[in-house]
Structures are given as structure tokens and as C-alpha cells.
Amino acid sequence: MDRVNESSSDLPRILERTEHRLSRQNMSRNAVKVLYRLSRSGFKGYLVGGSVRDLLLGRTPKDYDAGTDASPPQIRRLFRNSRIIGRRFRLAHIFFHDGIIEVATFRRQPKPEEQASAPDELLITSDNTFGTPQEDAFRRDFTINALFYNIADFTVIDYVGGIQDLERQLIRCIGEPAVRFQEDPVRMMRACEFAARLGFGIEDATQEAMLAHRQELQKASPARLTEELIQLLSCGHAGAAIQWMLDLGLLEVLLPEVQSMLSGTRPEFGELSRILPVLDGCVRDKNRPADGTLLAAMLLPDVLVRRAEREERSGKLMSRAAVDRLVEKATTPFFQRFALSNARAQAVLGALSGFQRLCEPRWNDNSRRRFASRKYFPEALALFEIMVKATDEGHEALETWRQVDRLPRDSRATPPARRRRRRRRTRRGSKSRQESV
């Protein structure tokens, strides 16, 4: 198929109201309100991006984005319940009691002199150059994400061949894939996520560019990589997305720990191929694990391999302190590649170390309650539950820990009898000291 370039298409393909399945009845009421207010105020009001794609596929969008020719200050004046956000990409959030609608001004592809990157770099560092709807469509990542729904006449507008690619179930870059991935390397991860979530294929030229330019991911913002990874793991099809990333060489750059598990020679320690379907099942059952647990689940197989190899060499079990040091050492490279908040990082470390403790065989009731009062216990227990489902082992231990978890928080600390003994000892000690004085 010919590449889609802005100069190759002067007139868009327009689907009239009777030619598509989009209906305002299936849309967010808040999104419809925003579109109508924009349109009735003399601005263009378009539903854009993934929401149009999902509605055309008969899916329920997880969020709704609007595009308009109104500038951010004009949007702010039009909606009192709005706030302008972003630096690299300034847009407006319209706040409702039950959600947020994102409204962005149509943009064009920025010129090289408008960027802060090095002269020979294509990486986009600023994206606040406003343009027309057509220019906005051609600056988007993939054809299926560049479709517009016009609230003024209920038409679907396609400048880039996205409707045809939806019919063909194909992920295809707009423009030259090599250029687009150098402009924004995170698009490579998004291609894998979309292919997995929608069950689509990825166009050959797009795949070839991903293989050739996968090292560009090292130039991407660590914060964006983190958010994209969490979104990928929580999309409900993480197993298929990770497989795409493995096939196209992205794991080699981003997650070598995961790649070694999926392509290693000792899969009996890995378990990752069983963990990913469990994560997907949790998401589909609307029981999505917390971010720290999701990331810990990805790193756990590597930690287990390292511990097994260490204990095999030494011929003895590792101490708790040694396990904690191993977890910290194993996760350090991951933390260096990604930008995690301190809370997320501590949740990952707590889940991995706490999981090791939950696997220990000898516990009494008091020590179980004390351990369950620790801050990272929920993440550790969630990770333990994921592994029980993945391996079909440890069900009795899991149920025991669940019973402890169901206890009131204030009853998990030191039992009352022990606290009373400590108070009596303190009083006797105080009395003897007074007598000696």
C-alpha cells in the first residue's frame, strides 16, 4: 500500500450520517455537550482520535477527546469548568462531576527551527504549533487514530485512509515510519499496544521501521515510557503486546529482564508466559492490579531466577537481608531506564521483597498479623495471588494470608496480651528507679 503523505490527498473521504455506525446515543453525554458548545460558539467541534476509532468498531471508548480551531485561551473562556494543562502540548481539560473531556486545538507538524532538539535530531520537543484539521490529521501517529467526527453534520472525516485500515484491521503509520518513530519513539510501543488490544496486524513497512529504529527508545522521555508501559500492561492484552515487542526488538532495549525470561534457556524459573495471561484476566474482570504490582509482576521472574541461581551456587537458602539486597540490585537498571515516583518505586520493591516473605513456610499467627500490618503488604499479597493463579500452586497459603488480610487493621499489630506485659514491665521499672532515687 502507498504511504500516506499530506501531499498525496487533497480531499478527505467523508462518510455521511447514513454511512457509519456512530451515534450520539453511544457517546459520553459530556463529550456531546462540549462538541455542541464549541460548534454553537462558531468553532469547529470534532470528536477525534481513539474514541472515533472505537465507536466505528462497535467498542466503548475509555475516554473522549475533542479537536477544535479554538485556541487554548478561547477554550478556557468558553468553559468555566476548564483548566489549561501541558507544556510540550498545551490543551484544556473540561471537568464534569463524572469525568474529564480533553479538548485540543488543531495542530500542524512543527518545523525543525521550532524545535529545541539538536540540528540533526528529529525528536519533537514542542508541539504547540496550531494548524488546520487536515494538518492535525497528518501529524497523528497511525491512520486509525486520525479520524474525525463532526458534530455539526454528523459526518466522519478521513484524510489519511484510516477507514480503509479499520476494515483491513491494520496498524499503519501516517507518513514515513522511520521519520515518525524518530520524532516520537514512544509510538513504537503504542503500535504494539494497539495491535494487541484490537487484534490487528502491523503493516510491513511500519514493522521494518520499528526494527531499524528501536534504539531511538533510549531518547524518549523516561516519564512517558513509564506511563506507556503501565498503560500497555493494563490494556487487557498485555501478553500479545509483549509478544509484539519481543518480535520487533523493543524488549531488548526497554525490558532486557523480560526478554531474557521469554527467550531464555531456563523457562522453569521464568513463569512470565503464565503471569501475563493472569494480568490480562484481572483487567478483564475489572480487578486491575495497582501500578506497583503490575511492574513488580514483570520483574518478579528475573528476581526468582537470580535467587535460584544464587542459592544453587551456595547450596543454602538466602537470608531475608540478602534477598532484599538482591531485589534492590535486580531492579536498579529498571529504575534507571524509567521514571518512577518514589511511591511507585517503593511499591515495586515492597511487592518483590514481601512476596519472598509470603513464600516462607513457617509462620505463627502473631507474626502473620505483624507482617500484614506493613505498608507494602497489599502489593505483596496481590503479587502472591497472581503467582498462585499463574502456577496453580500455593492455594492454601494464599487463603491463610487472605484471612489475615480480612482482619481489621488495628488488630494486626502486637497482640493485646503482649502489650499488657510490656506495660507492666515498664511500670515496675519506673517504680524501682523512683525508689533508688
Coordinates of C-alpha atoms in Angstrom, one line a residue:
M1 CA 0.0 0.0 0.0
D2 CA 1.3 3.5 -0.8
R3 CA 2.4 5.6 2.1
V4 CA 0.0 8.2 3.3
N5 CA 1.6 11.7 2.9
E6 CA -0.1 15.1 3.3
S7 CA 0.6 16.0 -0.4
S8 CA -1.0 12.7 -1.6
S9 CA -4.5 13.6 -0.6
D10 CA -6.2 16.9 -1.2
L11 CA -9.8 15.9 -0.4
P12 CA -10.8 13.8 2.6
R13 CA -13.1 10.8 2.5
I14 CA -16.4 11.8 4.2
L15 CA -18.9 9.3 5.5
E16 CA -22.3 10.8 5.7
R17 CA -24.5 10.1 8.7
T18 CA -26.2 7.1 7.0
E19 CA -22.8 5.5 6.1
H20 CA -21.4 4.9 9.5
R21 CA -22.4 3.4 12.9
L22 CA -21.5 6.4 15.1
S23 CA -24.4 7.7 17.2
R24 CA -24.6 10.4 19.8
Q25 CA -26.6 7.9 22.0
N26 CA -23.4 5.8 22.3
M27 CA -21.2 8.7 23.2
S28 CA -20.4 10.3 26.5
R29 CA -23.1 13.0 27.3
N30 CA -20.3 15.3 28.5
A31 CA -18.4 14.9 25.2
V32 CA -21.6 15.7 23.2
K33 CA -22.1 18.8 25.4
V34 CA -18.6 20.0 24.8
L35 CA -18.8 19.5 21.0
Y36 CA -22.2 21.3 20.8
R37 CA -20.9 24.3 22.8
L38 CA -17.8 24.6 20.5
S39 CA -20.0 24.3 17.4
R40 CA -22.6 26.8 18.5
S41 CA -20.0 29.3 19.5
G42 CA -18.7 29.4 15.9
F43 CA -15.8 26.9 16.3
K44 CA -15.3 23.5 14.9
G45 CA -16.3 20.7 17.3
Y46 CA -14.8 17.4 16.3
L47 CA -14.6 14.1 18.2
V48 CA -11.1 12.9 17.5
G49 CA -8.7 10.0 17.9
G50 CA -9.3 6.7 19.6
S51 CA -12.9 7.4 20.6
V52 CA -13.9 7.7 16.9
R53 CA -11.9 4.5 16.1
D54 CA -13.6 2.5 18.9
L55 CA -17.1 3.7 18.1
L56 CA -16.6 2.7 14.5
L57 CA -15.5 -0.7 15.7
G58 CA -18.5 -1.0 18.0
R59 CA -16.4 -0.7 21.1
T60 CA -16.9 1.5 24.2
P61 CA -14.2 4.2 24.3
K62 CA -12.4 4.6 27.6
D63 CA -12.1 8.3 27.1
Y64 CA -13.2 11.1 24.8
D65 CA -11.0 13.7 23.1
A66 CA -12.2 16.8 21.2
G67 CA -10.5 18.8 18.5
T68 CA -11.2 22.4 17.6
D69 CA -9.9 25.5 15.9
A70 CA -10.4 27.5 19.1
S71 CA -7.2 28.4 20.9
P72 CA -6.5 27.3 24.5
P73 CA -7.4 30.7 25.9
Q74 CA -10.6 30.7 23.9
I75 CA -11.5 27.3 25.1
R76 CA -10.8 28.5 28.7
R77 CA -13.1 31.4 28.3
L78 CA -15.8 29.2 26.7
F79 CA -15.8 26.6 29.5
R80 CA -15.6 27.9 33.1
N81 CA -15.1 24.3 34.3
S82 CA -11.8 24.0 32.4
R83 CA -8.1 24.2 33.0
I84 CA -5.2 24.6 30.6
I85 CA -2.5 22.0 31.1
G86 CA 0.7 20.8 29.5
R87 CA 3.9 22.4 28.2
R88 CA 5.0 20.3 25.3
F89 CA 1.4 20.0 24.3
R90 CA -1.0 22.7 25.7
L91 CA -4.6 21.6 25.9
A92 CA -7.7 22.0 28.0
H93 CA -9.4 19.7 30.4
I94 CA -13.1 20.2 30.8
F95 CA -14.2 19.0 34.2
F96 CA -17.5 17.3 34.9
H97 CA -18.6 15.6 38.1
D98 CA -18.2 12.2 36.5
G99 CA -15.2 12.7 34.3
I100 CA -13.0 14.8 32.1
I101 CA -13.2 15.7 28.4
E102 CA -9.9 16.7 26.8
V103 CA -10.0 19.5 24.2
A104 CA -7.0 20.3 22.0
T105 CA -6.5 22.9 19.3
F106 CA -5.8 21.5 15.8
R107 CA -2.0 21.4 15.3
R108 CA 0.4 21.0 12.5
Q109 CA 3.7 19.3 12.2
P110 CA 6.3 21.7 13.8
K111 CA 9.2 22.9 11.6
P112 CA 12.8 22.0 12.5
E113 CA 13.6 25.6 13.6
E114 CA 10.7 25.4 16.0
Q115 CA 12.3 22.6 18.0
A116 CA 14.8 22.6 20.8
S117 CA 16.5 19.4 19.7
A118 CA 19.9 19.1 18.1
P119 CA 20.1 20.1 14.4
D120 CA 20.3 16.5 13.1
E121 CA 17.6 15.2 15.5
L122 CA 14.0 14.6 14.5
L123 CA 12.8 14.3 18.1
I124 CA 9.8 16.6 18.7
T125 CA 10.3 18.7 21.8
S126 CA 7.5 21.2 21.4
D127 CA 4.0 20.6 19.8
N128 CA 2.2 23.9 20.2
T129 CA 2.1 25.0 16.5
F130 CA -1.6 25.3 15.6
G131 CA -3.0 24.3 12.2
T132 CA -6.0 23.1 10.2
P133 CA -7.9 19.9 10.7
Q134 CA -6.1 18.3 7.7
E135 CA -2.7 19.3 9.2
D136 CA -3.8 17.9 12.5
A137 CA -4.8 14.6 11.0
F138 CA -1.4 14.2 9.2
R139 CA 0.6 14.9 12.4
R140 CA -1.1 12.0 14.3
D141 CA 0.6 8.6 14.7
F142 CA -1.5 5.9 12.9
T143 CA -4.2 6.1 10.3
I144 CA -6.9 4.5 12.5
N145 CA -6.3 7.3 15.2
A146 CA -6.7 10.2 12.8
L147 CA -10.5 10.0 12.1
F148 CA -12.8 12.9 13.0
Y149 CA -16.5 13.1 13.8
N150 CA -18.1 16.4 13.0
I151 CA -20.9 17.3 15.4
A152 CA -22.2 20.0 13.0
D153 CA -23.3 17.5 10.3
F154 CA -22.7 14.1 12.0
T155 CA -20.1 13.1 9.3
V156 CA -16.9 11.1 9.7
I157 CA -13.9 12.8 8.1
D158 CA -10.9 10.7 6.9
Y159 CA -7.8 12.5 5.5
V160 CA -5.4 9.5 5.8
G161 CA -7.1 6.3 4.8
G162 CA -8.0 5.3 8.4
I163 CA -11.4 3.9 7.4
Q164 CA -9.8 1.5 5.0
D165 CA -7.2 0.4 7.5
L166 CA -10.0 -0.2 10.1
E167 CA -11.6 -2.5 7.5
R168 CA -8.3 -4.2 6.8
Q169 CA -7.5 -4.4 10.6
L170 CA -4.1 -2.8 10.0
I171 CA -1.9 -0.6 12.1
R172 CA -0.1 1.8 9.7
C173 CA 2.0 4.9 10.2
I174 CA 1.0 8.2 8.7
G175 CA 3.9 9.4 6.6
E176 CA 7.3 7.7 6.6
P177 CA 7.5 5.3 9.6
A178 CA 11.3 5.9 10.1
V179 CA 10.7 9.6 10.4
R180 CA 7.6 9.3 12.6
F181 CA 9.4 6.9 15.1
Q182 CA 12.4 9.2 15.3
E183 CA 10.1 12.2 16.0
D184 CA 8.4 10.3 18.8
P185 CA 9.9 6.8 19.7
V186 CA 7.0 6.0 22.1
R187 CA 4.9 5.5 19.0
M188 CA 6.6 2.1 18.7
M189 CA 5.2 0.9 22.0
R190 CA 1.8 2.3 21.1
A191 CA 1.8 0.4 17.8
C192 CA 2.3 -2.9 19.8
E193 CA -0.5 -2.0 22.3
F194 CA -3.0 -1.1 19.5
A195 CA -2.2 -4.3 17.6
A196 CA -2.7 -6.4 20.7
R197 CA -5.8 -4.6 22.0
L198 CA -7.6 -4.5 18.7
G199 CA -6.3 -7.8 17.3
F200 CA -4.9 -6.0 14.3
G201 CA -1.8 -6.6 12.3
I202 CA 1.1 -4.1 11.8
E203 CA 1.9 -3.0 8.3
D204 CA 5.2 -4.5 7.0
A205 CA 6.9 -1.1 6.4
T206 CA 5.9 0.0 9.9
Q207 CA 7.4 -3.2 11.4
E208 CA 10.6 -2.7 9.4
A209 CA 11.0 0.8 10.7
M210 CA 10.4 -0.3 14.3
L211 CA 13.2 -3.0 14.0
A212 CA 15.6 -0.5 12.4
H213 CA 14.9 2.4 14.9
R214 CA 14.2 0.6 18.2
Q215 CA 17.3 2.1 19.8
E216 CA 15.6 5.5 19.5
L217 CA 13.5 4.5 22.5
Q218 CA 16.5 5.4 24.7
K219 CA 16.0 9.0 23.7
A220 CA 12.3 9.1 24.8
S221 CA 11.2 10.7 28.0
P222 CA 11.5 8.2 30.8
A223 CA 8.3 9.5 32.3
R224 CA 6.4 8.9 29.0
L225 CA 7.9 5.4 28.7
T226 CA 6.7 4.6 32.2
E227 CA 3.2 5.7 31.6
E228 CA 3.1 3.9 28.3
L229 CA 4.4 0.7 29.9
I230 CA 1.8 0.9 32.6
Q231 CA -0.9 1.5 30.1
L232 CA 0.3 -1.4 28.0
L233 CA 0.3 -3.8 31.0
S234 CA -3.2 -2.7 31.9
C235 CA -4.8 -2.8 28.5
G236 CA -6.2 -6.4 29.0
H237 CA -4.0 -7.8 26.2
A238 CA -0.5 -7.4 27.7
G239 CA 0.6 -10.9 26.6
A240 CA 0.0 -10.1 22.9
A241 CA 1.6 -6.7 23.3
I242 CA 4.7 -8.0 24.9
Q243 CA 4.9 -10.6 22.2
W244 CA 4.9 -7.9 19.5
M245 CA 7.6 -6.0 21.4
L246 CA 9.7 -9.2 21.6
D247 CA 9.3 -9.9 17.9
L248 CA 10.2 -6.3 16.9
G249 CA 13.2 -6.0 19.2
L250 CA 11.7 -3.4 21.6
L251 CA 12.1 -5.6 24.7
E252 CA 15.8 -5.8 24.0
V253 CA 16.0 -2.0 24.5
L254 CA 13.4 -1.3 27.1
L255 CA 13.0 -4.5 29.2
P256 CA 16.0 -6.8 28.8
E257 CA 14.9 -8.5 32.1
V258 CA 11.7 -9.5 30.4
Q259 CA 13.3 -10.5 27.1
S260 CA 15.7 -12.9 29.0
M261 CA 12.7 -14.6 30.5
L262 CA 10.8 -15.0 27.3
S263 CA 13.8 -16.1 25.2
G264 CA 16.0 -17.7 28.0
T265 CA 17.1 -21.3 28.3
R266 CA 15.6 -21.9 31.8
P267 CA 11.9 -21.2 31.5
E268 CA 11.1 -23.3 34.5
F269 CA 12.2 -20.3 36.6
G270 CA 10.6 -17.7 34.4
E271 CA 6.8 -18.0 34.7
L272 CA 6.3 -14.8 32.7
S273 CA 4.4 -16.5 30.0
R274 CA 1.9 -17.6 32.7
I275 CA 1.9 -14.3 34.5
L276 CA 0.8 -12.2 31.6
P277 CA -2.4 -14.0 31.0
V278 CA -3.3 -13.7 34.7
L279 CA -2.7 -9.9 34.5
D280 CA -5.0 -9.8 31.4
G281 CA -7.6 -11.8 33.2
C282 CA -7.5 -9.4 36.2
V283 CA -8.0 -6.4 33.9
R284 CA -10.9 -8.0 32.1
D285 CA -12.5 -8.9 35.4
K286 CA -12.2 -5.2 36.4
N287 CA -9.7 -6.2 39.1
R288 CA -6.8 -4.3 37.7
P289 CA -3.7 -4.6 40.0
A290 CA -2.1 -1.4 41.3
D291 CA 0.7 0.1 39.2
G292 CA 3.4 -1.1 41.6
T293 CA 2.1 -4.7 41.4
L294 CA 1.9 -4.6 37.6
L295 CA 5.5 -3.5 37.3
A296 CA 6.6 -6.0 40.1
A297 CA 4.9 -8.8 38.2
M298 CA 7.1 -8.0 35.2
L299 CA 10.3 -8.1 37.2
L300 CA 9.5 -11.0 39.5
P301 CA 10.6 -13.8 37.2
D302 CA 14.1 -12.2 36.8
V303 CA 14.3 -11.9 40.6
L304 CA 13.3 -15.5 41.0
V305 CA 15.9 -16.6 38.5
R306 CA 18.7 -14.7 40.3
R307 CA 17.7 -16.1 43.7
A308 CA 17.5 -19.7 42.4
E309 CA 20.9 -19.4 40.8
R310 CA 22.5 -17.8 43.9
E311 CA 21.1 -20.5 46.2
E312 CA 22.1 -23.2 43.8
R313 CA 25.7 -22.0 43.8
S314 CA 25.9 -21.6 47.6
G315 CA 23.9 -24.7 48.5
K316 CA 21.8 -22.8 51.1
L317 CA 18.8 -20.5 51.3
M318 CA 19.4 -16.8 51.2
S319 CA 18.7 -14.7 54.3
R320 CA 15.9 -12.1 54.3
A321 CA 18.5 -9.3 54.2
A322 CA 20.3 -10.9 51.3
V323 CA 17.0 -11.3 49.4
D324 CA 16.3 -7.6 50.0
R325 CA 19.7 -6.7 48.6
L326 CA 19.2 -8.9 45.6
V327 CA 15.8 -7.3 44.8
E328 CA 17.4 -3.9 45.0
K329 CA 20.2 -4.8 42.7
A330 CA 17.9 -6.6 40.2
T331 CA 15.6 -3.6 40.0
T332 CA 18.2 -0.8 39.8
P333 CA 18.7 -1.0 36.0
F334 CA 14.9 -0.8 35.5
F335 CA 14.6 2.2 37.7
Q336 CA 17.4 3.9 35.8
R337 CA 15.6 3.4 32.4
F338 CA 12.2 4.5 33.7
A339 CA 11.0 7.5 35.8
L340 CA 9.0 6.2 38.7
S341 CA 7.8 8.3 41.6
N342 CA 9.2 7.4 45.0
A343 CA 5.8 5.9 45.9
R344 CA 5.7 3.7 42.8
A345 CA 9.4 2.6 43.3
Q346 CA 8.8 1.7 47.0
A347 CA 5.6 -0.2 46.0
V348 CA 7.6 -2.3 43.5
L349 CA 10.4 -3.0 45.9
G350 CA 7.9 -3.8 48.7
A351 CA 5.9 -6.2 46.5
L352 CA 9.0 -8.1 45.3
S353 CA 10.6 -8.4 48.8
G354 CA 7.3 -9.0 50.5
F355 CA 6.4 -11.8 48.0
Q356 CA 9.6 -13.6 49.1
R357 CA 8.5 -13.4 52.7
L358 CA 5.0 -14.7 52.0
C359 CA 6.5 -17.8 50.4
E360 CA 8.3 -18.7 53.6
P361 CA 6.8 -21.9 55.2
R362 CA 6.9 -21.2 58.9
W363 CA 4.7 -18.5 60.3
N364 CA 2.7 -18.3 63.6
D365 CA -0.4 -16.2 64.0
N366 CA 1.2 -13.3 65.7
S367 CA 4.0 -12.9 63.1
R368 CA 1.5 -13.2 60.3
R369 CA -0.6 -10.3 61.8
R370 CA 2.5 -8.2 62.3
F371 CA 3.7 -8.7 58.8
A372 CA 0.2 -7.9 57.4
S373 CA 0.4 -4.5 59.1
R374 CA 3.3 -3.4 57.0
K375 CA 2.8 -0.8 54.4
Y376 CA 3.7 -2.9 51.3
F377 CA 1.7 -5.9 52.4
P378 CA -1.2 -5.3 49.9
E379 CA 1.2 -5.2 46.9
A380 CA 3.0 -8.3 48.1
L381 CA -0.3 -10.2 48.6
A382 CA -1.6 -9.1 45.2
L383 CA 1.7 -10.4 43.6
F384 CA 1.4 -13.6 45.6
E385 CA -2.1 -14.1 44.3
I386 CA -1.0 -13.5 40.7
M387 CA 1.7 -16.2 41.1
V388 CA -0.7 -18.7 42.7
K389 CA -3.0 -18.2 39.7
A390 CA -0.1 -18.5 37.2
T391 CA 1.4 -21.6 38.8
D392 CA -1.7 -23.2 40.3
E393 CA 0.4 -23.7 43.5
G394 CA 0.1 -22.3 47.0
H395 CA -3.7 -22.0 47.2
E396 CA -3.8 -22.9 50.9
A397 CA -1.1 -20.4 51.8
L398 CA -2.9 -17.7 49.8
E399 CA -6.2 -18.4 51.7
T400 CA -4.4 -18.2 55.0
W401 CA -2.9 -14.8 54.1
R402 CA -6.3 -13.6 52.8
Q403 CA -7.9 -14.4 56.2
V404 CA -5.2 -12.3 57.9
D405 CA -5.9 -9.5 55.3
R406 CA -9.5 -9.5 56.2
L407 CA -8.7 -8.7 59.9
P408 CA -9.2 -5.1 61.0
R409 CA -6.1 -3.0 60.5
D410 CA -5.7 -2.2 64.2
S411 CA -5.8 -5.9 65.2
R412 CA -2.7 -6.8 63.1
A413 CA -0.1 -5.3 65.4
T414 CA 1.3 -6.7 68.6
P415 CA -1.5 -8.7 70.3
P416 CA -3.1 -7.1 73.4
A417 CA -1.7 -9.7 75.9
R418 CA 1.9 -8.9 74.9
R419 CA 1.2 -5.1 75.1
R420 CA -0.1 -5.5 78.7
R421 CA 3.1 -7.4 79.7
R422 CA 5.2 -4.7 78.3
R423 CA 3.3 -2.0 80.2
R424 CA 3.7 -4.0 83.5
R425 CA 7.4 -4.3 82.9
T426 CA 7.6 -0.6 82.3
R427 CA 5.7 0.3 85.5
R428 CA 7.9 -2.0 87.6
G429 CA 11.0 -0.5 86.1
S430 CA 9.7 3.0 86.8
K431 CA 8.9 2.2 90.4
S432 CA 12.3 0.7 91.1
R433 CA 14.0 3.8 89.6
Q434 CA 11.9 6.1 91.8
E435 CA 12.9 4.1 94.9
S436 CA 16.5 4.2 94.1
V437 CA 16.3 8.0 93.8

